[in-house]
Tab-separated table of C-alpha atoms in Angstrom:
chain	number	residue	atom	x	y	z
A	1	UNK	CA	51.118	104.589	77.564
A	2	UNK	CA	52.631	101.863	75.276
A	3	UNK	CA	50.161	99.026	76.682
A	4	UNK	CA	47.220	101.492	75.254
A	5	UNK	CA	45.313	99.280	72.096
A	6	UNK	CA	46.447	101.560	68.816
A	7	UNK	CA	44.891	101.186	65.325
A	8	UNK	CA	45.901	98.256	63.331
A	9	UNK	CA	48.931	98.521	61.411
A	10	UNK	CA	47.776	99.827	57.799
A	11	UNK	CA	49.919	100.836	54.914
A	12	UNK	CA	50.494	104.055	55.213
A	13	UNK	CA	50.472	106.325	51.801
A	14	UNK	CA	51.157	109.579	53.202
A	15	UNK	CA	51.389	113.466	52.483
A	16	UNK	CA	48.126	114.761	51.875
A	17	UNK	CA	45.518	113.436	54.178
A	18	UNK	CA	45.035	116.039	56.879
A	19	UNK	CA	41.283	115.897	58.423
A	20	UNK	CA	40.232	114.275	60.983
A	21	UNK	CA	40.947	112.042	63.513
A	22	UNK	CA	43.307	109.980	61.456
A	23	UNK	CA	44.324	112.903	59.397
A	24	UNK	CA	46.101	113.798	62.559
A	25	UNK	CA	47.882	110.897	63.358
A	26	UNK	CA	48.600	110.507	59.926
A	27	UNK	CA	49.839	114.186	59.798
A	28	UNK	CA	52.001	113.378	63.397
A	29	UNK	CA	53.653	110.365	61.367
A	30	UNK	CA	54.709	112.666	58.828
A	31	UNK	CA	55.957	114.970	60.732
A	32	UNK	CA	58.039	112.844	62.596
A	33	UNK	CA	59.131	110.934	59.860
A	34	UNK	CA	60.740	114.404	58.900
A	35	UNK	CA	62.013	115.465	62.115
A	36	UNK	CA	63.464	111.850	62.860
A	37	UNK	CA	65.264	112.249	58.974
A	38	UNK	CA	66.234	115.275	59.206
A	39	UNK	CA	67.891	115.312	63.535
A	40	UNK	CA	68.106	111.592	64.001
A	41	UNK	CA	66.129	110.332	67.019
A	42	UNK	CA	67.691	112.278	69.834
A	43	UNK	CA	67.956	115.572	68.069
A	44	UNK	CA	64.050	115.310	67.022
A	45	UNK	CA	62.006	117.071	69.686
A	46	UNK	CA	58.197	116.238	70.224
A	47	UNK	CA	57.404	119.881	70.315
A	48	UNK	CA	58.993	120.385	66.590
A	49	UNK	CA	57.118	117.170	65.861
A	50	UNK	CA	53.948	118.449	66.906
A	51	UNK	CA	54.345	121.931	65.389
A	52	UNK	CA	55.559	120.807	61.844
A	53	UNK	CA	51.816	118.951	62.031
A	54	UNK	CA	49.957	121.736	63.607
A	55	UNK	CA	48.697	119.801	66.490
A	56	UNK	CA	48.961	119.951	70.252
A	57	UNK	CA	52.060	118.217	71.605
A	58	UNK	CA	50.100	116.309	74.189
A	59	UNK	CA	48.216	114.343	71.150
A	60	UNK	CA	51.097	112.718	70.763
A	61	UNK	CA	50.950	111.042	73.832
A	62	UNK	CA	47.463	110.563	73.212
A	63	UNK	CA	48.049	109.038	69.675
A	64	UNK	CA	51.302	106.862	70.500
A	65	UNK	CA	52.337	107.412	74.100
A	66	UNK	CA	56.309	107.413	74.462
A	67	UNK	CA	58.841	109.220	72.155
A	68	UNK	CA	59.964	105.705	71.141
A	69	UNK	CA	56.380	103.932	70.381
A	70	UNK	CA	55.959	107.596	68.557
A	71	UNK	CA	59.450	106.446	66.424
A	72	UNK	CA	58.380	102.625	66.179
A	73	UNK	CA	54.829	103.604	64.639
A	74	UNK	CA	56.632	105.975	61.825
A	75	UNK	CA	59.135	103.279	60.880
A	76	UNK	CA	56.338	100.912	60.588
A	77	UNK	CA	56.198	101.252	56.929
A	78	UNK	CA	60.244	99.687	56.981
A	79	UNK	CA	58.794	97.008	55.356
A	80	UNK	CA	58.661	98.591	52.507
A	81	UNK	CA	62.280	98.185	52.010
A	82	UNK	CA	62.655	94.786	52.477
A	83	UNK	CA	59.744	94.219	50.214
A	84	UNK	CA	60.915	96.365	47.544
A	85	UNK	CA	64.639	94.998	47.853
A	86	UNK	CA	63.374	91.169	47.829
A	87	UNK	CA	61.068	91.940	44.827
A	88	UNK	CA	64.680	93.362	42.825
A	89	UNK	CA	66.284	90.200	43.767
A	90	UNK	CA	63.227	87.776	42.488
A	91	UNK	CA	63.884	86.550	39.425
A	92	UNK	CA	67.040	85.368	36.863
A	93	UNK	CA	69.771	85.201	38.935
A	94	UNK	CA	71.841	86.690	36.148
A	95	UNK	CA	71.191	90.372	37.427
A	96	UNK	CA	70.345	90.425	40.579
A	97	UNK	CA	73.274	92.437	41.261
A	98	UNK	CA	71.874	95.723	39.123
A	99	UNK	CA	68.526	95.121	39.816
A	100	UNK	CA	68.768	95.398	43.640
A	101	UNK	CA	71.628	98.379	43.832
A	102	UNK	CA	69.198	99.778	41.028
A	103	UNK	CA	66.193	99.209	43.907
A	104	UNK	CA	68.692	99.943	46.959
A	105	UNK	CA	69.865	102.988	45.530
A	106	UNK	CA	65.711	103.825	44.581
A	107	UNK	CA	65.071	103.526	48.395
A	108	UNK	CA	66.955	106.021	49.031
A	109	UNK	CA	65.491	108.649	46.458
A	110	UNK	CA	61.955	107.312	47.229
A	111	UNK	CA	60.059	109.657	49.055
A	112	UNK	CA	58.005	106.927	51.009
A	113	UNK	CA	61.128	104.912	51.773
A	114	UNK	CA	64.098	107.808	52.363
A	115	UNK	CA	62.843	109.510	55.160
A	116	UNK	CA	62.687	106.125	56.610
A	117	UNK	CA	66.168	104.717	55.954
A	118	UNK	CA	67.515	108.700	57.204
A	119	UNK	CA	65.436	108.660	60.875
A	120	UNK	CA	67.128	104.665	60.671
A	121	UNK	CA	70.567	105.606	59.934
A	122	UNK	CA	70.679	108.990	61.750
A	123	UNK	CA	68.947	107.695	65.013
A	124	UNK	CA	71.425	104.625	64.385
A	125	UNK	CA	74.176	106.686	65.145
A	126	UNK	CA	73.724	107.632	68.626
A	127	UNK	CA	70.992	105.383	70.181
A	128	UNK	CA	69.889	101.791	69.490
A	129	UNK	CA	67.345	102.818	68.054
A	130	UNK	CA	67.467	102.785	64.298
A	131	UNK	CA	70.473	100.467	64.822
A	132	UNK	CA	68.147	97.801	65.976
A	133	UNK	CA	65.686	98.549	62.740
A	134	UNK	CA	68.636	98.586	60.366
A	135	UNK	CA	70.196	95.146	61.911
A	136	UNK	CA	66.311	93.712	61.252
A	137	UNK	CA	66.291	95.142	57.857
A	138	UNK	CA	69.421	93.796	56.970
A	139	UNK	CA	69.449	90.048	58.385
A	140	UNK	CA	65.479	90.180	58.300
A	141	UNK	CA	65.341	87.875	55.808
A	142	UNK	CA	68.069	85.548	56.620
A	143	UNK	CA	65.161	84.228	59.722
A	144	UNK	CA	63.623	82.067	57.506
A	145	UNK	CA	66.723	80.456	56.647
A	146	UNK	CA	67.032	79.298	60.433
A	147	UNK	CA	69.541	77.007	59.348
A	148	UNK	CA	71.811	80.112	58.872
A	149	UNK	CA	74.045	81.600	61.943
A	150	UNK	CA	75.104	84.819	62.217
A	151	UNK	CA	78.894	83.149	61.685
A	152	UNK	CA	77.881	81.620	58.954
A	153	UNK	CA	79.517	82.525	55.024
A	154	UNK	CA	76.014	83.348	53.974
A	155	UNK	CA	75.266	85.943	56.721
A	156	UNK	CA	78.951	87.347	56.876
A	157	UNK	CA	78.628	87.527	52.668
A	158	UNK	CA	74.955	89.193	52.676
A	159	UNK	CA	76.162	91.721	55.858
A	160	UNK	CA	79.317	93.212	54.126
A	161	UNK	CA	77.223	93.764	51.135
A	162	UNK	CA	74.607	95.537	52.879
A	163	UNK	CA	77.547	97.560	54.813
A	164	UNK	CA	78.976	98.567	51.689
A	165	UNK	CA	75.568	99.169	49.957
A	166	UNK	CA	74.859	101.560	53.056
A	167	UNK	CA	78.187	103.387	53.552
A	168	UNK	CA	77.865	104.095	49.849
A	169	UNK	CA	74.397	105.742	50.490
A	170	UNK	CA	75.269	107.516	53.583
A	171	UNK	CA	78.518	109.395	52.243
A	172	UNK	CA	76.390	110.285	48.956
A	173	UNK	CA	73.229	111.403	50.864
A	174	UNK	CA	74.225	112.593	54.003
A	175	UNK	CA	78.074	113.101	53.559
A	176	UNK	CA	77.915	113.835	50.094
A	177	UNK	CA	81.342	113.319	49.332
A	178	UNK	CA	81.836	115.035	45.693
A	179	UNK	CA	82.410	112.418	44.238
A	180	UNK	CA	79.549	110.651	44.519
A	181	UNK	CA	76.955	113.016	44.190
A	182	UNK	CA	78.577	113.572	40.967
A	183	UNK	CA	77.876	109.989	39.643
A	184	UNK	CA	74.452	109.595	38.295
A	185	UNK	CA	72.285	106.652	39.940
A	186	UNK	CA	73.149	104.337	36.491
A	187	UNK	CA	76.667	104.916	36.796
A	188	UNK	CA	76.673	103.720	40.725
A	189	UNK	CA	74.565	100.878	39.359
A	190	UNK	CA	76.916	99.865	37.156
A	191	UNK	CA	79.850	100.199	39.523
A	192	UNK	CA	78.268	98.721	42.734
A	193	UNK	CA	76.206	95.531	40.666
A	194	UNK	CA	79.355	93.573	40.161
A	195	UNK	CA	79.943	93.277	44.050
A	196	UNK	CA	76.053	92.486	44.726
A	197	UNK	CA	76.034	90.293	42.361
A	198	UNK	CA	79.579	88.276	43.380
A	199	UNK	CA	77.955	88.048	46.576
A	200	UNK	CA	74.126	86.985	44.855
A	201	UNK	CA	75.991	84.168	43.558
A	202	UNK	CA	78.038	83.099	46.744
A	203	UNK	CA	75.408	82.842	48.997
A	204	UNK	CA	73.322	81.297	46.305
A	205	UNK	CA	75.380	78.527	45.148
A	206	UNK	CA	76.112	78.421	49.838
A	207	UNK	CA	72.231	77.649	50.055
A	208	UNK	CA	72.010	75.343	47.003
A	209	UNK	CA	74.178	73.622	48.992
A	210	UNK	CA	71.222	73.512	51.565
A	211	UNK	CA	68.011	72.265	51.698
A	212	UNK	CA	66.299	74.770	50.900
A	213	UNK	CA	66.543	77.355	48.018
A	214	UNK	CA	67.160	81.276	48.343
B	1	UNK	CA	85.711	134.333	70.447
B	2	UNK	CA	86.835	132.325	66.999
B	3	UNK	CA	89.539	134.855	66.311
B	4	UNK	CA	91.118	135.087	69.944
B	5	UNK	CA	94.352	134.102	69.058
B	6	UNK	CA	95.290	130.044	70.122
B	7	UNK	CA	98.077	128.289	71.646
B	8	UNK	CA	99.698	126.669	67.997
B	9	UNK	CA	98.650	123.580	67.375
B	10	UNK	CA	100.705	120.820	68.772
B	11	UNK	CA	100.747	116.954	68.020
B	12	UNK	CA	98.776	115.800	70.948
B	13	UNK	CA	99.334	112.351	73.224
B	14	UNK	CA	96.075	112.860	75.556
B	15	UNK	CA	95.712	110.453	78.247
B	16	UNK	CA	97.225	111.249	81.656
B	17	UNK	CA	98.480	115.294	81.339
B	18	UNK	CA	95.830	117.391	83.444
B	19	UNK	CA	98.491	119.476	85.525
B	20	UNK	CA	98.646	123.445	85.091
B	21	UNK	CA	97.905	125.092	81.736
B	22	UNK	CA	98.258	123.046	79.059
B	23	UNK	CA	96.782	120.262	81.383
B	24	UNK	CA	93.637	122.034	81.875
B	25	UNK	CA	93.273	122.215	77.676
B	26	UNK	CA	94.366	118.527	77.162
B	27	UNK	CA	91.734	117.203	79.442
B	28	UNK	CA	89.195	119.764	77.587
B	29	UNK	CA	90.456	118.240	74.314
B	30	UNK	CA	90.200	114.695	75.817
B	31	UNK	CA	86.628	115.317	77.276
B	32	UNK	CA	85.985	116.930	73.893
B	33	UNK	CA	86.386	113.933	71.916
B	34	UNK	CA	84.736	111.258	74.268
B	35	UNK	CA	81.344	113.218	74.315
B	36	UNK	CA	81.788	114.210	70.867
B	37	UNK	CA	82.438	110.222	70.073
B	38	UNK	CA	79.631	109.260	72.019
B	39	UNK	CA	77.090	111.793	71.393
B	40	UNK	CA	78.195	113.669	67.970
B	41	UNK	CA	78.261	117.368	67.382
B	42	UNK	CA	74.275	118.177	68.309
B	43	UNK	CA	73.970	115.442	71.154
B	44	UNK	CA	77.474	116.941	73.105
B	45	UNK	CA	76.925	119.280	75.663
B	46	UNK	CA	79.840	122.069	76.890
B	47	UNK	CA	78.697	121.340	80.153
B	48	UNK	CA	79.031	117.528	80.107
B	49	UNK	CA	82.422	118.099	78.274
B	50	UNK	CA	83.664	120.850	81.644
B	51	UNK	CA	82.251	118.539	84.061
B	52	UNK	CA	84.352	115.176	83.096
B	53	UNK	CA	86.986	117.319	82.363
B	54	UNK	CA	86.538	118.650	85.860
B	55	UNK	CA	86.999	122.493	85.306
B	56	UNK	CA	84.405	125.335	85.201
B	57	UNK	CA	82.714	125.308	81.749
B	58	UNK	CA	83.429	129.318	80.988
B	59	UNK	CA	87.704	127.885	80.466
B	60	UNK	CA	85.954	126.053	77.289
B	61	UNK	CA	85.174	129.465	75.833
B	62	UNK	CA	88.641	131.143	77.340
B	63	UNK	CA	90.853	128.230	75.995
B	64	UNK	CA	88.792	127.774	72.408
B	65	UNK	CA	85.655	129.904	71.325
B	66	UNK	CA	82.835	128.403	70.515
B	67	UNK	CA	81.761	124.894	70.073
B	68	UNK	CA	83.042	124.727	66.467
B	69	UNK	CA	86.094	125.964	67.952
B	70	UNK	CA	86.528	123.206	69.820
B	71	UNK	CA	84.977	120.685	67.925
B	72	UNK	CA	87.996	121.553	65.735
B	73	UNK	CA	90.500	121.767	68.092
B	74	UNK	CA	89.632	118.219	69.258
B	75	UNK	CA	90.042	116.507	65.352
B	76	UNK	CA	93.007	118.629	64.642
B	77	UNK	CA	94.605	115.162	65.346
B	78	UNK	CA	92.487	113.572	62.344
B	79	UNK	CA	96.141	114.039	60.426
B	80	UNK	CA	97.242	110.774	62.119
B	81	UNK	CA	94.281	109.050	60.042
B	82	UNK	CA	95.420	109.832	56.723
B	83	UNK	CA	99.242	109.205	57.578
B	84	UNK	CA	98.610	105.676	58.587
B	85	UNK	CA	96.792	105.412	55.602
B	86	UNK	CA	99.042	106.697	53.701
B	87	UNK	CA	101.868	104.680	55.451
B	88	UNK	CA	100.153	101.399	54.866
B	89	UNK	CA	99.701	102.343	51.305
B	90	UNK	CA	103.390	102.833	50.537
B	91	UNK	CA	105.305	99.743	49.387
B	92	UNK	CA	104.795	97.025	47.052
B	93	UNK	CA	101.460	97.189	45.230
B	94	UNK	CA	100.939	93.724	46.139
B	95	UNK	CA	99.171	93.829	49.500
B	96	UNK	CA	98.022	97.278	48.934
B	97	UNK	CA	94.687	96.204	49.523
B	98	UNK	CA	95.462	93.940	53.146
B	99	UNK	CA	97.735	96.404	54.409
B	100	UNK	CA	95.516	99.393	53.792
B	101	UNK	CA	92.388	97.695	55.527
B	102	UNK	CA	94.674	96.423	58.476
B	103	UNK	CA	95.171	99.968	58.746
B	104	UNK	CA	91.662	101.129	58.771
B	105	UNK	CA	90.605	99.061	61.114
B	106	UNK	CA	93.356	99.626	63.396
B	107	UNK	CA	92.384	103.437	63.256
B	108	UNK	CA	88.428	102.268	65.010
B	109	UNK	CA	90.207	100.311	67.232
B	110	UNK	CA	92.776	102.680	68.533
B	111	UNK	CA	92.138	104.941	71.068
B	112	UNK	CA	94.104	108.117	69.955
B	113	UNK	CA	92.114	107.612	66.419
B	114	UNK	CA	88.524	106.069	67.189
B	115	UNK	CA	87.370	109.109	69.016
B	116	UNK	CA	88.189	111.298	66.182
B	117	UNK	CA	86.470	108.763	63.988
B	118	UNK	CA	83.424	108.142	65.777
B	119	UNK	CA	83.310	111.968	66.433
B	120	UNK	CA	83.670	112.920	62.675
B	121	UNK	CA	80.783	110.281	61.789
B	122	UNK	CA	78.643	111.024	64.265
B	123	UNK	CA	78.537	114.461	64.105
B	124	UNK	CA	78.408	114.477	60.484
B	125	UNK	CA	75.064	112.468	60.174
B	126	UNK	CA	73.152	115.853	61.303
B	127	UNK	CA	75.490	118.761	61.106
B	128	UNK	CA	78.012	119.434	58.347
B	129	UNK	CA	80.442	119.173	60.806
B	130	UNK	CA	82.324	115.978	60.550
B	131	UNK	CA	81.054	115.638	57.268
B	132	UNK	CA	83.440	118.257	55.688
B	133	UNK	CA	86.070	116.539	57.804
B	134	UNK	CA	85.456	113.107	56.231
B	135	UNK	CA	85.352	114.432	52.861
B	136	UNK	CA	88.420	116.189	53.332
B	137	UNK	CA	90.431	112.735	55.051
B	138	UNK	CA	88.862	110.499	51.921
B	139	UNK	CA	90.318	113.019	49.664
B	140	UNK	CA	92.604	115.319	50.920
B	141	UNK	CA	95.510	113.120	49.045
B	142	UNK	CA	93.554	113.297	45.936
B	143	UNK	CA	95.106	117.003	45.932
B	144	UNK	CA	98.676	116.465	44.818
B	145	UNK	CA	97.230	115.253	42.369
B	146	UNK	CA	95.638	118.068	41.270
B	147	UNK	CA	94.808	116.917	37.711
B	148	UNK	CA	92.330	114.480	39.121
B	149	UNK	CA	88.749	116.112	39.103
B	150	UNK	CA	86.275	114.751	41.377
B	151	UNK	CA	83.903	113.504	38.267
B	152	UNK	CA	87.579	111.551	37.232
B	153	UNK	CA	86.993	107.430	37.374
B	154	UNK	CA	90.358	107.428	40.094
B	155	UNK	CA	88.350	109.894	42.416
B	156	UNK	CA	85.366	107.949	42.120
B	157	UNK	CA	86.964	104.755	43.022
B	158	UNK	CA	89.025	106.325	46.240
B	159	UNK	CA	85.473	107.768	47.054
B	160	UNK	CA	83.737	104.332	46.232
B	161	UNK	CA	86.477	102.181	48.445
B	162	UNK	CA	86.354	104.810	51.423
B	163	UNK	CA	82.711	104.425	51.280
B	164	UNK	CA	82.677	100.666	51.431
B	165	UNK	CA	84.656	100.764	54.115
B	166	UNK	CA	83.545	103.327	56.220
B	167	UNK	CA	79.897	101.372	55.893
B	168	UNK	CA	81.415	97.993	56.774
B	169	UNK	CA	83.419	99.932	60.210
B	170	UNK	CA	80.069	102.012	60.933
B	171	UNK	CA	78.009	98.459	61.038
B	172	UNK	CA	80.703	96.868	62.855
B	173	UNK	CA	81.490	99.456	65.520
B	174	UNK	CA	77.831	101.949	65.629
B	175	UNK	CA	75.206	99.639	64.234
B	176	UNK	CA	76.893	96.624	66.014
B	177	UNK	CA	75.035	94.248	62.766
B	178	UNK	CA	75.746	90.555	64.496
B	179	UNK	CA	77.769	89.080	61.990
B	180	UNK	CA	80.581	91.681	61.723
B	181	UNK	CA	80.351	91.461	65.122
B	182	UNK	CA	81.428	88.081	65.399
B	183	UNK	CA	83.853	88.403	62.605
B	184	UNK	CA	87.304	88.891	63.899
B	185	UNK	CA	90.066	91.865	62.420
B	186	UNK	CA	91.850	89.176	60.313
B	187	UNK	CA	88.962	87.748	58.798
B	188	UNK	CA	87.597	91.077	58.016
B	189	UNK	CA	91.175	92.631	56.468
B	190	UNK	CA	90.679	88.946	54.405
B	191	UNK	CA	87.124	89.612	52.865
B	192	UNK	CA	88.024	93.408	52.144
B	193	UNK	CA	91.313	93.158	50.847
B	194	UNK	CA	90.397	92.016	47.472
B	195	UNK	CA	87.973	94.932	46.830
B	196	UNK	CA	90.728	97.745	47.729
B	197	UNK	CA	93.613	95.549	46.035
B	198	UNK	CA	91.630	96.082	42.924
B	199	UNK	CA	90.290	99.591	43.595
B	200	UNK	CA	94.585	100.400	44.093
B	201	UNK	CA	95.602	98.510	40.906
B	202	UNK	CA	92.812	100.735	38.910
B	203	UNK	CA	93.777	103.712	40.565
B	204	UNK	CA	97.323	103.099	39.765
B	205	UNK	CA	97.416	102.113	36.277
B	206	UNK	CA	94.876	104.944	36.022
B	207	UNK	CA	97.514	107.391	36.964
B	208	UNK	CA	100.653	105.827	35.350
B	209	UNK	CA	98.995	107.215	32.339
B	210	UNK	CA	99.490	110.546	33.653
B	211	UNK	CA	102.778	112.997	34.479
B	212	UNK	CA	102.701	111.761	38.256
B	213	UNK	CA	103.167	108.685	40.254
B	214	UNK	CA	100.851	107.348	43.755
């Protein structure tokens, strides 16, 4: 029942609050926060879901209706990374480059934000959803820069570095090629920064070009 | 029945050999790999994989075991990946960096390599399956060079450059993120070049200090 009115959108600071009637929505977000991180969208099943929050399954047709509206409501907290990313990136241009890897790489230890960027990336892999959140993430913020097109330097420039960023992340996290999980988050800081912040200053001194600022 | 013993392994063309024997294994093999692509280890079913392969699903287990079994049996071609690779590598340092990502991206393009590929990725996002495989492709020619430990700077920047890349093909060819998209193979092997020119030059003075050449 996707038309059915749901709560407003609140932030969402989970683990922990269990009674009730939103205790048990809350506790059904968890849950499938975890099942969607752990299986990726199509291996997650409602009935796992449902058990890992020791609830009926059918409440979660009550609570959120479809398996997808059920996936939409626990990414709803995505902003989060944007947020967090776009906070690194305010301030001296001179790193921005080590301050966002510094918060990219963060996202991914976070345990608000990495259960959301796994149930992303895994359900990316073999359904559009997740592939459609990631694509939002990552060219979210280019909207408000109309002026920029998908073709354009800017949005080619800020893409590849998010597609390096994340292929980085996945083969430490979910690959875990050696060497990487070897390196300690300051030493992929230090390697990664110089790329960000190449690209920080391309797209920058693109815009400046512009009429409006970054 | 994993230690049944197996026809030897054989380089495989696929496409277009379905009579007697060996034609009834090469179209398991081929089906194999499509669902595996498309699907990934947990999402591929041995039924789906008998029925475009046309035969009754109880050969799967006659011809190869179990799943894993053939889940193997299908990437045994993965070899081809690292030998392009390692054929675009050879030659003058110079262009290191444009030949090797021609060469990548040719291998998600073709279609005796971008079923492996999409296979190993997909299946490795929620089994270790695939995973192990990629590991072993982004440094399997680390072992000749056995005096390279995978904490050693060269191993992290192999690891580092196979990560960028596999993020930029994995956004261009899974997530589908617009502006890759739009961005042809030449402009692409142009904006990655550069990064895997340098990451080669490192690598290689890197070495030179040691007993062995690349």
């Amino acid at each position: 029942m996707p038309s059915q009115p749901r709560p407003p959108a609140q932030p969402v600071s989970h683990r922990g609050r269990r009674a009730g009637h939103s205790g048990t929505r809350e506790a059904l977000l968890d849950a499938a926060r975890d099942q969607f991180a752990d299986h990726g969208y199509d291996g997650a099943s409602l009935r796992a879901i449902a058990s890992q929050a020791q609830v009926d399954p059918g409440l979660i047709r009550h609570f959120f209706g479809s398996k997808q509206d059920l996936f939409n409501a626990a990414m709803e907290d995505r902003a989060l990374i944007t947020d967090r990313l776009m906070a690194a990136i305010a301030g001296p241009q001179d790193g921005i480059g080590a301050r966002a890897v510094d918060a990219y790489l963060r996202l991914w230890e976070d345990e608000d934000t990495s259960p959301i960027l796994m149930s992303m990336v895994r359900s990316a892999m073999t359904t559009d959803h997740g592939a459609d959140l990631i694509n939002e993430v990552i060219v979210a913020r280019l909207a408000p820069h109309t002026e920029i097109g998908i073709d354009s330097e800017p949005a080619r420039q800020i893409t590849l570095a998010g597609a390096h960023l994340l292929g980085v992340a996945v083969s430490r996290s979910i690959l875990k090629a050696p060497p990487l999980v070897e390196m300690s988050h300051e030493e992929l800081v230090e390697a990664l920064a110089p790329m960000v912040q190449e690209t920080a200053d391309r797209v920058i001194e693109a815009l400046s070009g512009r009429d409006s600022g970054v």
